[in-house]
Amino acid sequence: MASGSVETQADPGQRAADELFNKFEAMIQSGELPDGAPLPPEREIVERYGISRTVVREAILALSNKGLVEARPRFRPVVRKPSFDTALDTIGNVVTRLLEQGEGVKNLFDMRVMVEVALARQAATDANRDDIYRLKQALEENETAINDMDRFFETDIKFHRIMYEMSGNPILPAVHRAYITWLQPNWVKMPTLPSRNQLNFESHTAIYNAILMRDPDQAEVATRKHLADAWDQINRILMESD
Amino acid sequence: MASGSVETQADPGQRAADELFNKFEAMIQSGELPDGAPLPPEREIVERYGISRTVVREAILALSNKGLVEARPRFRPVVRKPSFDTALDTIGNVVTRLLEQGEGVKNLFDMRVMVEVALARQAATDANRDDIYRLKQALEENETAINDMDRFFETDIKFHRIMYEMSGNPILPAVHRAYITWLQPNWVKMPTLPSRNQLNFESHTAIYNAILMRDPDQAEVATRKHLADAWDQINRILMESD
DNA sequence: AAACATATTTTGGTATGATCAAAATACGAG
DNA sequence: CTCGTATTTTGATCATACCAAAATATGTTT
């Protein structure tokens, strides 16, 4: 298995750019380059490390591609501390392409259903008073927004977000954001009607009630129904555009 | 708002390298550059598109960073058709760093539990004869390997993999692979004993039986217990190394 | 003729230096 | 102090060159 005894720690055969990349990655990780700070000018890096600009650019490119810094075309790259969010952002492009083919969207949506069902069950079992309060809050906001398309959209997402947050696992809100980001484009084409808002609000209520009653099975049923409705609507749109 | 009349379709402000990147991405997507094919030499690309090598390199760099091609240091980059697997590979580095801090590993593990519980429940509800046969097959392989550490390890993973595959959703096997890849490093330090293998095999059996009995609740219980055991062992190791 | 060793050519990685346009900054007028 | 303009920085791109490793061609041995 092991190949040699070259002990430059990781892999010695790496290019200079990789080495620089690692240095910056470490600096970002350690906070020496705080979140939001701009990277030094390329030429400065060049002389500080005694390497060519080519290498510097490639390293920065890599940082950018991996989401460790945000680099708008002509601007100084800005540090973005890595998080699960940025990690998911990084693969956004690729995922988007993947979704375009075959059952892509359906598969991702199914994953979402799976996760949300699990969250609902978990909530029904474990949610504490505070969680439930927050959920209720969101539900009420949702209700007051039934006639305001934009706000309903927002509060709808928020209700779900709280479900993800209730898990207490910081990975899950990131997953939620990813679902939103990746599935949204398929949603927006959908004409929103107040009647649909009303329906969705009722679905949310059903989920909330099931959680309140500490009934995982009911929470699952309500969640499935809610998402199945949503899928129906999406699906109808997708069919039309084919 | 709108700046100019530069109509390079999408967003004109992109760098030359991005443009080239997109071209290659399209070629990969369309199969014009089939999976496994090496990219043309840099200098050839240079003259074909009339751009500088800098740009070519940056574009290739980006392809590499995003996982669309695989580029070992001194070798010609090789096309790797994007898939959920490669997408997850892409963020592997970052995720690994993220896991190192705080409750990272625990959080990812909890996600895994959540997903596998959902899979087990789903399997108990939906698994068809063929699925169950494959699972049984894996279970038997698992049993015969109890005294062979390496093979047990393999068959252990395979058992779980089949659970992920049974979902019929191609995203899930990719997720499984990601879990394995990201959590593995924390596992390997763990001394494996035949007695532990025996225990794990029994856990697998319990899950299998619950699915066979079409009992989602029992499938959930068995899965939770199995993974909780695994976590106990991991945790013990992590504690020691602190 | 096949296998192997060696000489050539190709090609990726890196370094320099230069140019251009846009961004950042300094500066001066109102 | 604010705003517009002149300077300076700086990112993006290009052209060229060199080196070492990889790919390939060539010749030698069995």
JSON list of C-alpha atoms (C1' of nucleotides) in Angstrom, two decimals, chain B residues 41-43 53 57 73-74 76, chain C residues 10-17:
[
{"chain": "B", "resi": 41, "resn": "PRO", "atom": "CA", "xyz": [-1.94, 19.56, -24.75]},
{"chain": "B", "resi": 42, "resn": "GLU", "atom": "CA", "xyz": [-1.98, 23.10, -23.46]},
{"chain": "B", "resi": 43, "resn": "ARG", "atom": "CA", "xyz": [-0.12, 24.48, -26.42]},
{"chain": "B", "resi": 53, "resn": "ARG", "atom": "CA", "xyz": [-1.25, 29.72, -22.12]},
{"chain": "B", "resi": 57, "resn": "ARG", "atom": "CA", "xyz": [-3.83, 26.82, -17.58]},
{"chain": "B", "resi": 73, "resn": "PRO", "atom": "CA", "xyz": [0.97, 16.81, -11.06]},
{"chain": "B", "resi": 74, "resn": "ARG", "atom": "CA", "xyz": [2.96, 16.14, -14.17]},
{"chain": "B", "resi": 76, "resn": "ARG", "atom": "CA", "xyz": [-2.15, 15.15, -18.76]},
{"chain": "C", "resi": 10, "resn": "DT", "atom": "C1'", "xyz": [6.70, 16.80, -26.26]},
{"chain": "C", "resi": 11, "resn": "DT", "atom": "C1'", "xyz": [4.65, 18.83, -22.61]},
{"chain": "C", "resi": 12, "resn": "DG", "atom": "C1'", "xyz": [3.51, 20.50, -17.87]},
{"chain": "C", "resi": 13, "resn": "DG", "atom": "C1'", "xyz": [5.46, 23.60, -14.21]},
{"chain": "C", "resi": 14, "resn": "DT", "atom": "C1'", "xyz": [7.73, 27.76, -13.24]},
{"chain": "C", "resi": 15, "resn": "DA", "atom": "C1'", "xyz": [9.95, 32.22, -13.97]},
{"chain": "C", "resi": 16, "resn": "DT", "atom": "C1'", "xyz": [10.23, 36.98, -16.26]},
{"chain": "C", "resi": 17, "resn": "DG", "atom": "C1'", "xyz": [8.81, 40.93, -18.10]}
]
